[in-house]
Amino acid sequence: MKLLLLGNIGGTEILLIVLLVLLLFGGSKIPELMRGLGKGVKYFRDSMDGKADPEEDDKKKQ
């Protein structure tokens, strides 16, 4: 199933975008950016599921 957001982006374009991100942020910042993105997606999903306060659950796990 093709993602509608990507449109007609091929492999070459994706490779160029990845290289551009590496040049802008450097290899050491990429994991930190992805971790933040993952937390944002988790927060969004928890909110959609009706959890009262997803941040409170994160504090309990620590």
CSV table of N, CA, C and O in Angstrom, one decimal:
chain,number,residue,atom,x,y,z
A,1,MET,N,0.8,-1.2,0.0
A,1,MET,CA,0.0,0.0,0.0
A,1,MET,C,0.9,1.2,0.0
A,1,MET,O,1.8,1.4,0.8
A,2,LYS,N,0.6,2.1,-0.9
A,2,LYS,CA,1.5,3.3,-1.1
A,2,LYS,C,0.9,4.4,-0.1
A,2,LYS,O,-0.3,4.6,0.0
A,3,LEU,N,1.9,5.1,0.5
A,3,LEU,CA,1.5,6.2,1.4
A,3,LEU,C,1.0,7.4,0.6
A,3,LEU,O,1.7,7.8,-0.4
A,4,LEU,N,-0.1,7.9,0.9
A,4,LEU,CA,-0.6,9.1,0.1
A,4,LEU,C,0.2,10.3,0.3
A,4,LEU,O,0.3,11.2,-0.5
A,5,LEU,N,0.9,10.4,1.5
A,5,LEU,CA,1.6,11.6,1.8
A,5,LEU,C,2.9,11.7,1.0
A,5,LEU,O,3.4,12.8,0.7
A,6,LEU,N,3.5,10.6,0.5
A,6,LEU,CA,4.7,10.6,-0.2
A,6,LEU,C,4.5,10.9,-1.7
A,6,LEU,O,5.4,11.4,-2.3
A,7,GLY,N,3.3,10.7,-2.2
A,7,GLY,CA,3.1,11.0,-3.6
A,7,GLY,C,3.9,10.1,-4.5
A,7,GLY,O,3.9,8.9,-4.4
A,8,ASN,N,4.7,10.8,-5.4
A,8,ASN,CA,5.5,10.1,-6.4
A,8,ASN,C,7.0,10.1,-6.0
A,8,ASN,O,7.8,10.3,-6.9
A,9,ILE,N,7.3,10.0,-4.8
A,9,ILE,CA,8.7,10.1,-4.3
A,9,ILE,C,9.3,8.7,-4.5
A,9,ILE,O,8.8,7.7,-4.0
A,10,GLY,N,10.4,8.6,-5.2
A,10,GLY,CA,11.1,7.4,-5.5
A,10,GLY,C,12.2,7.2,-4.5
A,10,GLY,O,12.5,7.9,-3.6
A,11,GLY,N,13.0,6.1,-4.8
A,11,GLY,CA,14.1,5.8,-4.0
A,11,GLY,C,15.2,6.8,-4.0
A,11,GLY,O,15.9,7.1,-3.0
A,12,THR,N,15.5,7.4,-5.1
A,12,THR,CA,16.5,8.4,-5.3
A,12,THR,C,16.2,9.6,-4.4
A,12,THR,O,17.1,10.2,-3.8
A,13,GLU,N,15.0,10.1,-4.5
A,13,GLU,CA,14.6,11.2,-3.7
A,13,GLU,C,14.7,11.0,-2.2
A,13,GLU,O,15.1,11.8,-1.5
A,14,ILE,N,14.3,9.8,-1.8
A,14,ILE,CA,14.4,9.5,-0.4
A,14,ILE,C,15.8,9.4,0.1
A,14,ILE,O,16.2,9.9,1.1
A,15,LEU,N,16.7,8.9,-0.8
A,15,LEU,CA,18.1,8.9,-0.5
A,15,LEU,C,18.7,10.3,-0.3
A,15,LEU,O,19.4,10.6,0.6
A,16,LEU,N,18.3,11.2,-1.2
A,16,LEU,CA,18.7,12.6,-1.1
A,16,LEU,C,18.2,13.2,0.1
A,16,LEU,O,19.0,14.0,0.8
A,17,ILE,N,17.0,13.0,0.5
A,17,ILE,CA,16.5,13.6,1.7
A,17,ILE,C,17.2,13.1,3.0
A,17,ILE,O,17.6,13.8,3.9
A,18,VAL,N,17.5,11.7,3.0
A,18,VAL,CA,18.3,11.2,4.1
A,18,VAL,C,19.7,11.8,4.2
A,18,VAL,O,20.2,12.1,5.3
A,19,LEU,N,20.3,11.9,3.1
A,19,LEU,CA,21.7,12.6,3.0
A,19,LEU,C,21.6,14.0,3.5
A,19,LEU,O,22.5,14.5,4.2
A,20,LEU,N,20.6,14.7,3.1
A,20,LEU,CA,20.4,16.1,3.5
A,20,LEU,C,20.2,16.2,5.0
A,20,LEU,O,20.9,17.1,5.7
A,21,VAL,N,19.4,15.3,5.6
A,21,VAL,CA,19.2,15.3,7.0
A,21,VAL,C,20.5,15.0,7.7
A,21,VAL,O,20.9,15.6,8.8
A,22,LEU,N,21.3,14.1,7.2
A,22,LEU,CA,22.6,13.7,7.8
A,22,LEU,C,23.5,14.9,7.8
A,22,LEU,O,24.3,15.2,8.8
A,23,LEU,N,23.5,15.7,6.7
A,23,LEU,CA,24.4,16.8,6.6
A,23,LEU,C,24.0,17.9,7.5
A,23,LEU,O,24.8,18.6,8.1
A,24,LEU,N,22.7,18.1,7.7
A,24,LEU,CA,22.2,19.2,8.5
A,24,LEU,C,22.3,18.9,10.0
A,24,LEU,O,22.7,19.8,10.8
A,25,PHE,N,22.0,17.7,10.4
A,25,PHE,CA,22.0,17.4,11.9
A,25,PHE,C,23.2,16.6,12.3
A,25,PHE,O,23.5,16.6,13.5
A,26,GLY,N,23.9,15.9,11.5
A,26,GLY,CA,25.0,15.1,11.9
A,26,GLY,C,24.5,13.7,12.4
A,26,GLY,O,23.3,13.6,12.8
A,27,GLY,N,25.3,12.8,12.4
A,27,GLY,CA,25.0,11.4,12.8
A,27,GLY,C,24.6,11.2,14.2
A,27,GLY,O,23.8,10.4,14.6
A,28,SER,N,25.2,12.1,15.1
A,28,SER,CA,25.0,11.9,16.5
A,28,SER,C,23.6,12.4,17.0
A,28,SER,O,23.1,12.0,18.0
A,29,LYS,N,23.0,13.4,16.2
A,29,LYS,CA,21.7,14.0,16.6
A,29,LYS,C,20.5,13.1,16.1
A,29,LYS,O,19.4,13.3,16.6
A,30,ILE,N,20.7,12.3,15.1
A,30,ILE,CA,19.6,11.5,14.5
A,30,ILE,C,18.9,10.7,15.5
A,30,ILE,O,17.7,10.7,15.6
A,31,PRO,N,19.6,9.9,16.4
A,31,PRO,CA,18.9,9.1,17.4
A,31,PRO,C,18.1,9.9,18.3
A,31,PRO,O,16.9,9.5,18.7
A,32,GLU,N,18.6,11.0,18.7
A,32,GLU,CA,17.9,11.9,19.6
A,32,GLU,C,16.6,12.5,19.0
A,32,GLU,O,15.5,12.5,19.6
A,33,LEU,N,16.7,12.8,17.7
A,33,LEU,CA,15.5,13.3,17.0
A,33,LEU,C,14.5,12.2,16.8
A,33,LEU,O,13.3,12.5,17.0
A,34,MET,N,14.9,11.0,16.5
A,34,MET,CA,14.0,9.9,16.3
A,34,MET,C,13.3,9.5,17.7
A,34,MET,O,12.1,9.2,17.7
A,35,ARG,N,14.1,9.6,18.8
A,35,ARG,CA,13.5,9.3,20.1
A,35,ARG,C,12.4,10.3,20.4
A,35,ARG,O,11.3,10.0,20.9
A,36,GLY,N,12.7,11.6,20.1
A,36,GLY,CA,11.7,12.7,20.4
A,36,GLY,C,10.4,12.5,19.5
A,36,GLY,O,9.3,12.6,19.9
A,37,LEU,N,10.6,12.1,18.2
A,37,LEU,CA,9.5,11.8,17.3
A,37,LEU,C,8.7,10.6,17.8
A,37,LEU,O,7.5,10.7,17.8
A,38,GLY,N,9.4,9.6,18.3
A,38,GLY,CA,8.7,8.4,18.9
A,38,GLY,C,7.8,8.8,20.1
A,38,GLY,O,6.7,8.3,20.2
A,39,LYS,N,8.4,9.6,21.0
A,39,LYS,CA,7.6,10.0,22.2
A,39,LYS,C,6.4,10.8,21.8
A,39,LYS,O,5.4,10.7,22.4
A,40,GLY,N,6.6,11.7,20.7
A,40,GLY,CA,5.4,12.5,20.3
A,40,GLY,C,4.3,11.6,19.7
A,40,GLY,O,3.1,11.8,19.9
A,41,VAL,N,4.7,10.6,18.9
A,41,VAL,CA,3.7,9.7,18.3
A,41,VAL,C,3.0,8.9,19.4
A,41,VAL,O,1.8,8.7,19.4
A,42,LYS,N,3.8,8.4,20.4
A,42,LYS,CA,3.2,7.7,21.6
A,42,LYS,C,2.2,8.5,22.3
A,42,LYS,O,1.1,8.1,22.7
A,43,TYR,N,2.6,9.8,22.6
A,43,TYR,CA,1.7,10.7,23.3
A,43,TYR,C,0.4,10.9,22.5
A,43,TYR,O,-0.7,10.9,23.1
A,44,PHE,N,0.5,11.1,21.2
A,44,PHE,CA,-0.6,11.3,20.3
A,44,PHE,C,-1.5,10.1,20.4
A,44,PHE,O,-2.8,10.2,20.6
A,45,ARG,N,-1.0,8.9,20.3
A,45,ARG,CA,-1.8,7.6,20.3
A,45,ARG,C,-2.4,7.4,21.6
A,45,ARG,O,-3.6,7.0,21.7
A,46,ASP,N,-1.7,7.7,22.7
A,46,ASP,CA,-2.3,7.6,24.1
A,46,ASP,C,-3.4,8.6,24.2
A,46,ASP,O,-4.5,8.2,24.8
A,47,SER,N,-3.3,9.8,23.7
A,47,SER,CA,-4.4,10.8,23.8
A,47,SER,C,-5.6,10.3,23.0
A,47,SER,O,-6.7,10.5,23.4
A,48,MET,N,-5.3,9.7,21.8
A,48,MET,CA,-6.5,9.2,21.0
A,48,MET,C,-7.2,8.0,21.7
A,48,MET,O,-8.4,7.9,21.5
A,49,ASP,N,-6.4,7.2,22.4
A,49,ASP,CA,-7.0,6.1,23.1
A,49,ASP,C,-7.8,6.5,24.4
A,49,ASP,O,-8.5,5.7,25.0
A,50,GLY,N,-7.7,7.8,24.8
A,50,GLY,CA,-8.5,8.2,25.9
A,50,GLY,C,-7.8,8.2,27.2
A,50,GLY,O,-8.5,8.4,28.2
A,51,LYS,N,-6.5,8.0,27.2
A,51,LYS,CA,-5.8,8.0,28.5
A,51,LYS,C,-5.8,9.4,29.0
A,51,LYS,O,-5.7,10.4,28.3
A,52,ALA,N,-6.0,9.6,30.3
A,52,ALA,CA,-6.2,10.9,30.9
A,52,ALA,C,-4.9,11.7,30.8
A,52,ALA,O,-4.9,12.9,30.3
A,53,ASP,N,-3.8,11.2,31.2
A,53,ASP,CA,-2.5,11.9,31.1
A,53,ASP,C,-1.4,11.0,30.8
A,53,ASP,O,-0.8,10.4,31.7
A,54,PRO,N,-1.0,10.9,29.5
A,54,PRO,CA,0.1,10.0,29.1
A,54,PRO,C,1.4,10.3,29.8
A,54,PRO,O,2.2,9.4,30.0
A,55,GLU,N,1.7,11.6,30.1
A,55,GLU,CA,3.0,12.0,30.7
A,55,GLU,C,3.0,11.4,32.1
A,55,GLU,O,4.1,11.0,32.6
A,56,GLU,N,1.9,11.2,32.8
A,56,GLU,CA,1.9,10.7,34.1
A,56,GLU,C,2.3,9.2,34.1
A,56,GLU,O,3.0,8.7,35.0
A,57,ASP,N,1.9,8.5,33.0
A,57,ASP,CA,2.3,7.1,32.9
A,57,ASP,C,3.8,7.0,32.7
A,57,ASP,O,4.4,6.0,33.2
A,58,ASP,N,4.4,7.9,31.9
A,58,ASP,CA,5.8,7.9,31.7
A,58,ASP,C,6.6,8.1,33.0
A,58,ASP,O,7.6,7.5,33.2
A,59,LYS,N,6.1,8.9,33.9
A,59,LYS,CA,6.7,9.2,35.2
A,59,LYS,C,6.7,7.9,36.1
A,59,LYS,O,7.6,7.7,36.8
A,60,LYS,N,5.6,7.2,36.0
A,60,LYS,CA,5.5,6.0,36.8
A,60,LYS,C,6.5,4.9,36.4
A,60,LYS,O,7.0,4.1,37.2
A,61,LYS,N,6.8,4.8,35.1
A,61,LYS,CA,7.7,3.8,34.5
A,61,LYS,C,9.1,4.1,34.9
A,61,LYS,O,9.9,3.2,35.0
A,62,GLN,N,9.5,5.4,35.2
A,62,GLN,CA,10.9,5.7,35.6
A,62,GLN,C,11.1,5.5,37.0
A,62,GLN,O,11.1,5.1,37.9
